CSV table of N, CA, C and O in Angstrom, one decimal:
chain,number,residue,atom,x,y,z
A,2,GLN,N,-17.8,4.0,17.0
A,2,GLN,CA,-18.4,3.1,15.8
A,2,GLN,C,-17.5,2.6,14.9
A,2,GLN,O,-16.6,2.9,14.8
A,3,VAL,N,-17.8,1.2,14.4
A,3,VAL,CA,-17.3,0.5,13.5
A,3,VAL,C,-18.0,0.1,12.4
A,3,VAL,O,-19.1,0.0,12.6
A,4,GLN,N,-17.3,0.5,11.3
A,4,GLN,CA,-18.2,0.0,10.1
A,4,GLN,C,-17.6,-1.0,9.4
A,4,GLN,O,-16.4,-1.2,9.3
A,5,LEU,N,-18.6,-2.0,9.1
A,5,LEU,CA,-17.9,-3.3,8.3
A,5,LEU,C,-18.4,-3.7,7.3
A,5,LEU,O,-19.8,-3.3,7.0
A,6,VAL,N,-17.6,-3.7,6.1
A,6,VAL,CA,-18.4,-3.6,4.7
A,6,VAL,C,-17.7,-5.1,4.2
A,6,VAL,O,-16.4,-5.4,3.8
A,7,GLU,N,-18.4,-6.1,3.8
A,7,GLU,CA,-18.0,-7.2,3.2
A,7,GLU,C,-18.1,-7.4,1.7
A,7,GLU,O,-18.9,-6.4,1.1
A,8,SER,N,-17.1,-8.2,0.9
A,8,SER,CA,-17.4,-8.1,-0.4
A,8,SER,C,-16.6,-9.5,-0.8
A,8,SER,O,-16.2,-10.5,0.1
A,9,GLY,N,-16.9,-9.9,-2.0
A,9,GLY,CA,-15.9,-11.2,-2.4
A,9,GLY,C,-17.1,-12.5,-2.5
A,9,GLY,O,-16.7,-13.2,-3.2
A,10,GLY,N,-18.3,-12.2,-2.2
A,10,GLY,CA,-19.3,-13.3,-2.5
A,10,GLY,C,-19.6,-13.4,-3.9
A,10,GLY,O,-19.2,-12.5,-4.6
A,11,GLY,N,-20.6,-14.6,-4.4
A,11,GLY,CA,-20.5,-14.7,-5.7
A,11,GLY,C,-20.9,-16.3,-6.0
A,11,GLY,O,-21.3,-16.7,-4.6
A,12,LEU,N,-21.0,-16.6,-6.9
A,12,LEU,CA,-21.6,-17.8,-7.4
A,12,LEU,C,-20.3,-18.8,-7.8
A,12,LEU,O,-19.4,-18.3,-8.6
A,13,VAL,N,-20.2,-20.2,-7.3
A,13,VAL,CA,-18.9,-20.9,-7.5
A,13,VAL,C,-19.5,-22.3,-7.7
A,13,VAL,O,-20.6,-23.0,-6.9
A,14,GLN,N,-18.8,-23.2,-8.6
A,14,GLN,CA,-19.2,-24.6,-8.4
A,14,GLN,C,-18.5,-25.3,-7.1
A,14,GLN,O,-17.4,-24.9,-6.5
A,15,ALA,N,-19.4,-26.3,-7.0
A,15,ALA,CA,-18.9,-27.0,-6.0
A,15,ALA,C,-17.3,-27.3,-6.2
A,15,ALA,O,-16.9,-27.9,-7.0
A,16,GLY,N,-16.5,-27.3,-5.3
A,16,GLY,CA,-15.2,-27.6,-5.0
A,16,GLY,C,-14.2,-26.5,-5.4
A,16,GLY,O,-13.0,-26.6,-5.1
A,17,GLY,N,-15.1,-25.4,-5.9
A,17,GLY,CA,-14.4,-24.3,-6.1
A,17,GLY,C,-13.9,-23.2,-4.8
A,17,GLY,O,-14.1,-23.9,-3.7
A,18,SER,N,-13.6,-22.1,-4.9
A,18,SER,CA,-13.1,-21.4,-3.8
A,18,SER,C,-13.5,-19.9,-4.2
A,18,SER,O,-13.8,-19.4,-5.3
A,19,LEU,N,-13.7,-19.3,-2.8
A,19,LEU,CA,-13.9,-17.7,-2.8
A,19,LEU,C,-13.1,-17.5,-1.8
A,19,LEU,O,-12.7,-17.8,-0.8
A,20,ARG,N,-12.7,-15.9,-1.7
A,20,ARG,CA,-12.1,-15.3,-0.9
A,20,ARG,C,-13.0,-14.2,-0.4
A,20,ARG,O,-13.2,-12.9,-1.3
A,21,LEU,N,-13.4,-14.1,0.9
A,21,LEU,CA,-14.6,-12.9,1.1
A,21,LEU,C,-13.7,-12.0,1.8
A,21,LEU,O,-12.5,-12.2,2.4
A,22,SER,N,-13.9,-10.8,1.7
A,22,SER,CA,-13.1,-9.9,2.6
A,22,SER,C,-14.2,-8.9,3.3
A,22,SER,O,-15.3,-8.7,3.3
A,23,CYS,N,-13.7,-8.5,4.2
A,23,CYS,CA,-14.2,-7.5,5.8
A,23,CYS,C,-13.5,-6.2,5.9
A,23,CYS,O,-12.4,-6.5,6.5
A,24,ALA,N,-13.8,-5.1,5.4
A,24,ALA,CA,-12.9,-4.0,5.5
A,24,ALA,C,-13.6,-3.1,6.5
A,24,ALA,O,-14.8,-2.8,6.6
A,25,ALA,N,-13.0,-2.8,7.5
A,25,ALA,CA,-13.3,-2.1,8.7
A,25,ALA,C,-12.7,-0.7,8.9
A,25,ALA,O,-11.7,-0.5,8.6
A,26,SER,N,-13.8,0.1,9.3
A,26,SER,CA,-13.3,1.6,9.5
A,26,SER,C,-14.1,2.3,10.6
A,26,SER,O,-14.7,1.6,11.4
A,27,GLY,N,-13.5,3.5,11.1
A,27,GLY,CA,-14.0,3.8,12.3
A,27,GLY,C,-13.2,3.4,13.5
A,27,GLY,O,-11.9,3.3,13.5
A,28,ARG,N,-13.6,3.3,14.4
A,28,ARG,CA,-12.8,2.7,15.7
A,28,ARG,C,-12.3,1.5,15.9
A,28,ARG,O,-12.9,0.6,16.9
A,29,THR,N,-11.5,1.1,14.9
A,29,THR,CA,-11.3,-0.5,14.5
A,29,THR,C,-10.3,-0.8,15.7
A,29,THR,O,-10.3,-2.1,15.8
A,30,PHE,N,-9.7,0.1,16.1
A,30,PHE,CA,-8.8,-0.1,17.6
A,30,PHE,C,-9.4,-0.8,18.9
A,30,PHE,O,-8.9,-1.9,19.6
A,31,SER,N,-10.8,-0.7,18.7
A,31,SER,CA,-11.6,-1.0,19.7
A,31,SER,C,-12.3,-2.6,19.4
A,31,SER,O,-12.9,-3.6,20.5
A,32,ASN,N,-11.8,-3.1,18.6
A,32,ASN,CA,-12.5,-4.8,17.7
A,32,ASN,C,-11.3,-5.9,18.7
A,32,ASN,O,-10.4,-5.6,18.8
A,33,TYR,N,-12.0,-6.7,19.4
A,33,TYR,CA,-11.5,-7.7,20.0
A,33,TYR,C,-11.3,-8.9,19.2
A,33,TYR,O,-10.2,-9.3,18.5
A,34,PHE,N,-12.3,-9.6,19.0
A,34,PHE,CA,-12.5,-10.5,17.7
A,34,PHE,C,-13.3,-9.9,16.5
A,34,PHE,O,-14.1,-9.1,16.9
A,35,MET,N,-12.9,-10.2,15.4
A,35,MET,CA,-13.4,-10.2,14.2
A,35,MET,C,-13.6,-11.3,13.4
A,35,MET,O,-12.7,-12.1,13.5
A,36,GLY,N,-14.8,-11.8,12.8
A,36,GLY,CA,-15.2,-13.0,12.4
A,36,GLY,C,-16.3,-13.0,11.5
A,36,GLY,O,-17.2,-11.8,10.9
A,37,TRP,N,-16.6,-14.2,11.2
A,37,TRP,CA,-17.6,-14.5,10.1
A,37,TRP,C,-18.6,-15.3,10.7
A,37,TRP,O,-18.5,-16.3,11.2
A,38,PHE,N,-20.1,-15.3,10.3
A,38,PHE,CA,-21.3,-16.0,10.4
A,38,PHE,C,-21.7,-16.2,9.2
A,38,PHE,O,-21.3,-15.3,8.2
A,39,ARG,N,-22.6,-17.1,9.3
A,39,ARG,CA,-23.5,-17.1,7.9
A,39,ARG,C,-24.9,-17.6,8.1
A,39,ARG,O,-25.0,-18.3,9.0
A,40,GLN,N,-25.6,-17.2,7.3
A,40,GLN,CA,-27.2,-17.6,7.5
A,40,GLN,C,-27.8,-18.1,6.3
A,40,GLN,O,-27.7,-17.5,5.1
A,41,ALA,N,-27.9,-19.2,6.3
A,41,ALA,CA,-28.6,-20.1,4.8
A,41,ALA,C,-29.9,-19.7,4.9
A,41,ALA,O,-30.5,-19.7,6.0
A,42,PRO,N,-30.8,-20.3,3.7
A,42,PRO,CA,-32.0,-19.9,3.4
A,42,PRO,C,-32.9,-20.8,4.5
A,42,PRO,O,-32.7,-21.9,4.5
A,43,GLY,N,-33.7,-20.2,5.5
A,43,GLY,CA,-34.6,-20.9,6.2
A,43,GLY,C,-33.8,-21.6,7.4
A,43,GLY,O,-34.4,-22.1,8.3
A,44,LYS,N,-32.7,-21.0,7.7
A,44,LYS,CA,-32.2,-21.4,8.9
A,44,LYS,C,-31.4,-20.3,9.8
A,44,LYS,O,-31.3,-19.1,9.3
A,45,GLU,N,-31.1,-20.9,10.8
A,45,GLU,CA,-30.4,-19.8,12.0
A,45,GLU,C,-29.1,-19.2,11.4
A,45,GLU,O,-28.6,-19.9,11.0
A,46,ARG,N,-28.5,-18.3,12.0
A,46,ARG,CA,-27.4,-17.8,11.4
A,46,ARG,C,-26.4,-18.6,12.6
A,46,ARG,O,-26.6,-18.7,13.8
A,47,GLU,N,-25.3,-18.9,11.8
A,47,GLU,CA,-24.4,-19.6,12.6
A,47,GLU,C,-23.1,-19.2,12.5
A,47,GLU,O,-22.6,-18.6,11.3
A,48,PHE,N,-21.9,-19.4,13.6
A,48,PHE,CA,-21.1,-19.3,13.5
A,48,PHE,C,-20.0,-20.0,12.9
A,48,PHE,O,-20.3,-21.0,12.3
A,49,VAL,N,-19.0,-19.5,11.8
A,49,VAL,CA,-18.2,-19.8,11.0
A,49,VAL,C,-16.7,-19.9,11.4
A,49,VAL,O,-16.0,-20.9,11.5
A,50,ALA,N,-16.1,-18.7,11.4
A,50,ALA,CA,-14.6,-18.7,11.8
A,50,ALA,C,-14.5,-17.1,12.5
A,50,ALA,O,-15.2,-16.4,12.3
A,51,THR,N,-13.6,-16.7,13.4
A,51,THR,CA,-12.9,-15.9,14.1
A,51,THR,C,-11.9,-15.6,14.4
A,51,THR,O,-11.0,-16.7,14.1
A,52,LEU,N,-11.2,-14.5,14.5
A,52,LEU,CA,-10.0,-14.1,14.5
A,52,LEU,C,-9.7,-13.1,15.8
A,52,LEU,O,-10.5,-12.2,16.1
A,53,ARG,N,-8.8,-13.5,17.0
A,53,ARG,CA,-8.8,-12.7,18.0
A,53,ARG,C,-7.6,-11.9,17.6
A,53,ARG,O,-6.5,-12.0,17.2
A,54,ARG,N,-7.9,-10.4,17.6
A,54,ARG,CA,-7.0,-9.4,16.9
A,54,ARG,C,-5.5,-9.2,17.6
A,54,ARG,O,-4.4,-9.1,16.9
A,55,ASN,N,-5.8,-9.3,19.4
A,55,ASN,CA,-4.4,-8.9,19.5
A,55,ASN,C,-3.4,-10.0,19.5
A,55,ASN,O,-2.4,-9.7,19.9
A,56,ASP,N,-3.6,-11.6,19.3
A,56,ASP,CA,-2.4,-12.1,19.1
A,56,ASP,C,-2.7,-13.1,17.8
A,56,ASP,O,-2.0,-14.0,17.4
A,57,GLY,N,-3.9,-12.9,17.0
A,57,GLY,CA,-3.8,-13.4,15.8
A,57,GLY,C,-4.4,-15.0,16.0
A,57,GLY,O,-4.4,-15.6,14.8
A,58,SER,N,-5.0,-15.5,17.0
A,58,SER,CA,-5.6,-16.5,17.1
A,58,SER,C,-6.5,-16.9,16.2
A,58,SER,O,-7.5,-15.8,16.5
A,59,THR,N,-7.0,-18.0,15.8
A,59,THR,CA,-8.0,-18.4,15.0
A,59,THR,C,-9.0,-19.4,15.8
A,59,THR,O,-8.4,-20.4,16.2
A,60,PHE,N,-10.2,-19.1,15.4
A,60,PHE,CA,-11.3,-20.3,15.7
A,60,PHE,C,-12.2,-20.6,14.8
A,60,PHE,O,-12.5,-19.8,14.0
A,61,TYR,N,-12.5,-21.8,14.5
A,61,TYR,CA,-13.5,-22.2,13.5
A,61,TYR,C,-14.5,-23.2,14.0
A,61,TYR,O,-14.3,-24.0,14.9
A,62,ALA,N,-15.8,-23.3,13.4
A,62,ALA,CA,-16.7,-24.1,13.6
A,62,ALA,C,-16.4,-25.5,12.9
A,62,ALA,O,-15.7,-25.3,11.8
A,63,ASP,N,-17.0,-26.5,13.1
A,63,ASP,CA,-16.5,-27.8,12.8
A,63,ASP,C,-16.7,-27.5,11.3
A,63,ASP,O,-15.8,-28.7,10.4
A,64,PRO,N,-17.6,-27.3,10.6
A,64,PRO,CA,-17.8,-27.4,9.2
A,64,PRO,C,-16.7,-26.7,8.3
A,64,PRO,O,-16.7,-26.9,7.0
A,65,ALA,N,-16.1,-25.5,9.2
A,65,ALA,CA,-15.2,-25.0,8.4
A,65,ALA,C,-13.6,-25.5,8.5
A,65,ALA,O,-12.7,-25.0,7.7
A,66,LYS,N,-13.5,-26.4,9.5
A,66,LYS,CA,-12.3,-26.8,9.8
A,66,LYS,C,-11.8,-27.6,8.5
A,66,LYS,O,-12.2,-28.3,8.2
A,67,GLY,N,-10.2,-27.3,8.2
A,67,GLY,CA,-9.6,-28.0,7.1
A,67,GLY,C,-10.2,-27.3,5.7
A,67,GLY,O,-9.4,-27.8,4.8
A,68,ARG,N,-11.2,-26.4,5.6
A,68,ARG,CA,-11.6,-26.2,4.5
A,68,ARG,C,-11.6,-24.4,4.4
A,68,ARG,O,-11.0,-23.9,3.1
A,69,PHE,N,-11.7,-23.6,5.4
A,69,PHE,CA,-11.8,-22.0,5.4
A,69,PHE,C,-10.8,-22.0,6.3
A,69,PHE,O,-10.1,-22.6,7.5
A,70,THR,N,-10.1,-20.4,6.0
A,70,THR,CA,-9.1,-20.1,6.9
A,70,THR,C,-9.3,-18.6,6.6
A,70,THR,O,-9.6,-17.6,5.7
A,71,ILE,N,-9.2,-18.1,8.3
A,71,ILE,CA,-9.4,-16.4,8.3
A,71,ILE,C,-8.2,-15.7,8.7
A,71,ILE,O,-7.0,-16.8,9.3
A,72,SER,N,-8.0,-14.8,8.0
A,72,SER,CA,-6.7,-13.9,8.2
A,72,SER,C,-7.0,-12.5,8.4
A,72,SER,O,-8.2,-12.0,8.0
A,73,SER,N,-5.9,-11.9,8.6
A,73,SER,CA,-6.3,-10.5,8.7
A,73,SER,C,-5.1,-9.6,8.0
A,73,SER,O,-3.9,-10.1,8.1
A,74,ASP,N,-5.4,-8.3,7.5
A,74,ASP,CA,-4.4,-7.5,7.3
A,74,ASP,C,-4.4,-6.5,8.1
A,74,ASP,O,-5.3,-5.5,8.0
A,75,ASN,N,-3.8,-6.2,9.1
A,75,ASN,CA,-3.8,-5.1,10.2
A,75,ASN,C,-3.7,-3.9,9.6
A,75,ASN,O,-4.5,-2.8,10.0
A,76,ALA,N,-2.8,-3.7,8.8
A,76,ALA,CA,-2.4,-2.3,7.8
A,76,ALA,C,-3.8,-1.7,7.3
A,76,ALA,O,-3.9,-0.6,7.2
A,77,ARG,N,-4.6,-2.6,6.7
A,77,ARG,CA,-5.7,-2.2,5.8
A,77,ARG,C,-6.9,-2.4,6.4
A,77,ARG,O,-8.1,-2.3,6.2
A,78,ASN,N,-6.8,-2.8,8.0
A,78,ASN,CA,-8.1,-3.3,8.9
A,78,ASN,C,-9.0,-4.1,8.3
A,78,ASN,O,-10.2,-3.7,8.2
A,79,THR,N,-8.7,-5.3,7.6
A,79,THR,CA,-9.1,-6.2,6.8
A,79,THR,C,-9.3,-7.6,7.2
A,79,THR,O,-8.0,-7.9,7.4
A,80,VAL,N,-10.2,-8.2,7.1
A,80,VAL,CA,-10.3,-9.7,7.6
A,80,VAL,C,-10.8,-10.5,6.4
A,80,VAL,O,-11.8,-9.9,5.7
A,81,TYR,N,-10.1,-11.3,6.2
A,81,TYR,CA,-10.4,-12.2,5.0
A,81,TYR,C,-10.9,-13.8,5.3
A,81,TYR,O,-10.6,-14.3,6.6
A,82,LEU,N,-11.5,-14.6,4.7
A,82,LEU,CA,-12.0,-15.5,4.7
A,82,LEU,C,-11.9,-16.7,3.3
A,82,LEU,O,-12.5,-16.2,2.4
A,83,GLN,N,-10.6,-17.3,3.7
A,83,GLN,CA,-10.6,-18.0,2.3
A,83,GLN,C,-11.5,-19.5,2.6
A,83,GLN,O,-11.0,-20.1,3.5
A,84,MET,N,-12.1,-19.5,1.4
A,84,MET,CA,-12.9,-20.7,1.5
A,84,MET,C,-12.5,-21.5,0.3
A,84,MET,O,-12.9,-21.2,-1.1
A,85,ASN,N,-12.1,-22.7,0.3
A,85,ASN,CA,-11.9,-23.8,-0.6
A,85,ASN,C,-12.7,-25.1,-0.3
A,85,ASN,O,-13.2,-25.4,0.7
A,86,GLY,N,-13.0,-26.1,-1.5
A,86,GLY,CA,-13.5,-26.9,-1.3
A,86,GLY,C,-15.0,-26.5,-0.8
A,86,GLY,O,-15.5,-27.6,-0.2
A,87,LEU,N,-15.5,-25.6,-1.6
A,87,LEU,CA,-16.5,-25.3,-1.2
A,87,LEU,C,-17.9,-26.4,-1.6
A,87,LEU,O,-17.8,-27.2,-2.7
A,88,LYS,N,-19.1,-26.6,-0.8
A,88,LYS,CA,-20.0,-27.5,-1.0
A,88,LYS,C,-21.5,-26.8,-1.1
A,88,LYS,O,-21.4,-25.6,-0.7
A,89,PRO,N,-22.3,-27.5,-1.8
A,89,PRO,CA,-23.6,-26.4,-1.8
A,89,PRO,C,-24.3,-26.2,-0.6
A,89,PRO,O,-24.8,-25.1,-0.1
A,90,GLU,N,-23.9,-26.8,0.6
A,90,GLU,CA,-24.5,-26.5,1.9
A,90,GLU,C,-23.8,-25.4,2.5
A,90,GLU,O,-24.2,-25.0,3.6
A,91,ASP,N,-22.7,-24.9,1.8
A,91,ASP,CA,-22.2,-23.6,2.3
A,91,ASP,C,-22.9,-22.5,1.7
A,91,ASP,O,-22.3,-21.3,2.3
A,92,THR,N,-24.0,-22.8,0.7
A,92,THR,CA,-24.5,-21.5,0.5
A,92,THR,C,-25.4,-20.4,1.4
A,92,THR,O,-26.0,-21.3,2.3
A,93,ALA,N,-25.1,-19.2,1.6
A,93,ALA,CA,-25.6,-18.7,2.6
A,93,ALA,C,-25.5,-17.1,2.4
A,93,ALA,O,-24.2,-16.9,1.5
A,94,VAL,N,-25.8,-16.4,3.3
A,94,VAL,CA,-25.3,-14.8,3.4
A,94,VAL,C,-24.1,-15.0,4.5
A,94,VAL,O,-24.4,-15.4,5.3
A,95,TYR,N,-23.1,-14.4,4.1
A,95,TYR,CA,-21.9,-14.6,5.0
A,95,TYR,C,-21.9,-13.1,5.7
A,95,TYR,O,-22.0,-11.9,4.6
A,96,TYR,N,-21.9,-12.9,7.1
A,96,TYR,CA,-21.7,-11.8,7.4
A,96,TYR,C,-20.4,-11.6,8.4
A,96,TYR,O,-19.8,-12.2,9.0
A,97,CYS,N,-19.6,-10.4,8.4
A,97,CYS,CA,-18.5,-10.1,9.1
A,97,CYS,C,-18.9,-9.4,10.3
A,97,CYS,O,-20.0,-8.6,10.2
A,98,ALA,N,-18.5,-9.6,11.3
A,98,ALA,CA,-19.0,-9.1,12.6
A,98,ALA,C,-17.6,-8.7,13.5
A,98,ALA,O,-16.7,-9.6,13.2
A,99,ALA,N,-17.7,-7.9,14.6
A,99,ALA,CA,-16.7,-7.7,15.2
A,99,ALA,C,-17.0,-7.2,16.7
A,99,ALA,O,-18.1,-7.0,16.9
A,100,SER,N,-16.2,-7.9,17.7
A,100,SER,CA,-16.8,-7.9,19.0
A,100,SER,C,-15.9,-6.8,19.7
A,100,SER,O,-14.8,-6.2,19.1
A,101,ARG,N,-16.5,-6.4,21.1
A,101,ARG,CA,-15.5,-5.3,21.6
A,101,ARG,C,-14.8,-5.7,22.5
A,101,ARG,O,-13.9,-4.9,23.5
A,102,ARG,N,-14.9,-7.0,23.5
A,102,ARG,CA,-14.5,-7.5,24.4
A,102,ARG,C,-14.1,-9.2,24.1
A,102,ARG,O,-14.6,-9.6,23.0
A,103,ASP,N,-13.5,-9.8,24.9
A,103,ASP,CA,-13.1,-11.1,25.1
A,103,ASP,C,-14.6,-12.0,25.5
A,103,ASP,O,-15.5,-11.0,26.1
A,104,GLY,N,-15.0,-13.0,25.2
A,104,GLY,CA,-15.7,-14.0,25.7
A,104,GLY,C,-15.9,-15.0,24.8
A,104,GLY,O,-15.1,-15.3,23.9
A,105,PRO,N,-17.2,-15.5,24.7
A,105,PRO,CA,-17.4,-16.8,23.7
A,105,PRO,C,-17.5,-16.4,22.4
A,105,PRO,O,-18.4,-16.0,22.0
A,106,TYR,N,-16.3,-16.5,21.6
A,106,TYR,CA,-16.4,-16.4,20.5
A,106,TYR,C,-17.2,-16.8,19.4
A,106,TYR,O,-17.5,-16.1,18.3
A,107,TYR,N,-17.8,-17.9,19.8
A,107,TYR,CA,-18.9,-18.7,18.8
A,107,TYR,C,-20.2,-17.8,19.0
A,107,TYR,O,-21.0,-18.5,18.1
A,108,ASN,N,-20.4,-17.2,19.9
A,108,ASN,CA,-22.0,-16.4,20.3
A,108,ASN,C,-21.8,-15.5,19.5
A,108,ASN,O,-21.1,-14.5,19.9
A,109,GLU,N,-23.2,-15.2,18.8
A,109,GLU,CA,-23.3,-14.1,18.0
A,109,GLU,C,-23.4,-12.9,18.8
A,109,GLU,O,-23.5,-11.4,18.5
A,110,GLN,N,-24.0,-13.1,20.1
A,110,GLN,CA,-24.1,-12.1,21.0
A,110,GLN,C,-22.9,-11.5,21.4
A,110,GLN,O,-23.3,-10.2,22.0
A,111,MET,N,-21.9,-11.9,21.2
A,111,MET,CA,-20.6,-11.3,21.4
A,111,MET,C,-20.3,-10.1,20.5
A,111,MET,O,-19.7,-9.3,20.8
A,112,TYR,N,-20.9,-10.1,19.4
A,112,TYR,CA,-20.6,-9.2,18.4
A,112,TYR,C,-21.4,-8.0,18.3
A,112,TYR,O,-22.9,-8.2,18.1
A,113,TYR,N,-20.6,-7.0,18.1
A,113,TYR,CA,-21.6,-5.6,18.6
A,113,TYR,C,-22.0,-5.1,17.1
A,113,TYR,O,-22.9,-4.5,16.5
A,114,TYR,N,-20.8,-5.1,16.1
A,114,TYR,CA,-20.8,-4.5,14.7
A,114,TYR,C,-21.0,-5.5,13.9
A,114,TYR,O,-20.1,-6.8,13.9
A,115,TRP,N,-22.0,-5.2,12.7
A,115,TRP,CA,-22.3,-6.3,11.8
A,115,TRP,C,-21.9,-5.6,10.5
A,115,TRP,O,-22.7,-4.3,10.3
A,116,GLY,N,-21.6,-6.4,9.6
A,116,GLY,CA,-21.6,-5.9,7.9
A,116,GLY,C,-22.8,-6.3,7.6
A,116,GLY,O,-23.9,-6.7,8.0
A,117,GLN,N,-23.4,-5.8,6.1
A,117,GLN,CA,-24.5,-6.2,5.5
A,117,GLN,C,-24.8,-7.4,4.9
A,117,GLN,O,-25.7,-7.7,4.6
A,118,GLY,N,-23.6,-8.2,4.7
A,118,GLY,CA,-23.6,-9.5,4.3
A,118,GLY,C,-23.4,-9.6,2.9
A,118,GLY,O,-23.4,-8.7,2.1
A,119,THR,N,-22.9,-10.8,2.2
A,119,THR,CA,-22.4,-11.2,1.3
A,119,THR,C,-22.8,-12.4,0.9
A,119,THR,O,-22.6,-13.3,1.5
A,120,GLN,N,-23.3,-12.6,-0.6
A,120,GLN,CA,-24.2,-14.1,-0.8
A,120,GLN,C,-23.3,-14.7,-1.3
A,120,GLN,O,-22.1,-14.2,-2.3
A,121,VAL,N,-23.1,-15.7,-0.9
A,121,VAL,CA,-22.1,-17.0,-1.7
A,121,VAL,C,-23.1,-18.1,-1.9
A,121,VAL,O,-23.9,-18.7,-1.0
A,122,THR,N,-23.3,-18.4,-3.2
A,122,THR,CA,-24.0,-19.6,-3.6
A,122,THR,C,-22.9,-20.6,-4.4
A,122,THR,O,-22.1,-20.1,-5.3
A,123,VAL,N,-23.2,-21.7,-4.0
A,123,VAL,CA,-22.2,-22.7,-4.5
A,123,VAL,C,-23.1,-24.0,-5.4
A,123,VAL,O,-24.2,-24.4,-4.4
A,124,SER,N,-22.9,-24.0,-6.5
A,124,SER,CA,-23.8,-25.0,-7.3
A,124,SER,C,-23.3,-26.2,-7.1
A,124,SER,O,-22.1,-26.5,-7.4
A,125,SER,N,-23.9,-27.5,-7.4
A,125,SER,CA,-23.7,-28.8,-7.5
A,125,SER,C,-23.3,-29.2,-8.9
A,125,SER,O,-23.6,-28.1,-9.7
């Protein structure tokens, strides 16, 4: 079992920055990908970014490229999402998720463990 707890969400003005954190506990050694998804009001959950733990490779959805950076602190079993240049359309609940094996990293079905979500609101 893996427990994931997100933090760092909040209210920020357009153009501002936020850093989300995802602290993992339990059988963290079993995690393959650790990443972020988001769900805006009235929309489906979508992939944002993910990190392959064994080599540190990172992958991003198009809206996140150039603005968001995913990173990890392995000693703390924590994954971060640095979000810069935030836009109102980034407003969503952001979820941390962990997969147990390799596969299509952008597919939410690959992720077995999920956090409770943290709200990000970007005002115009």
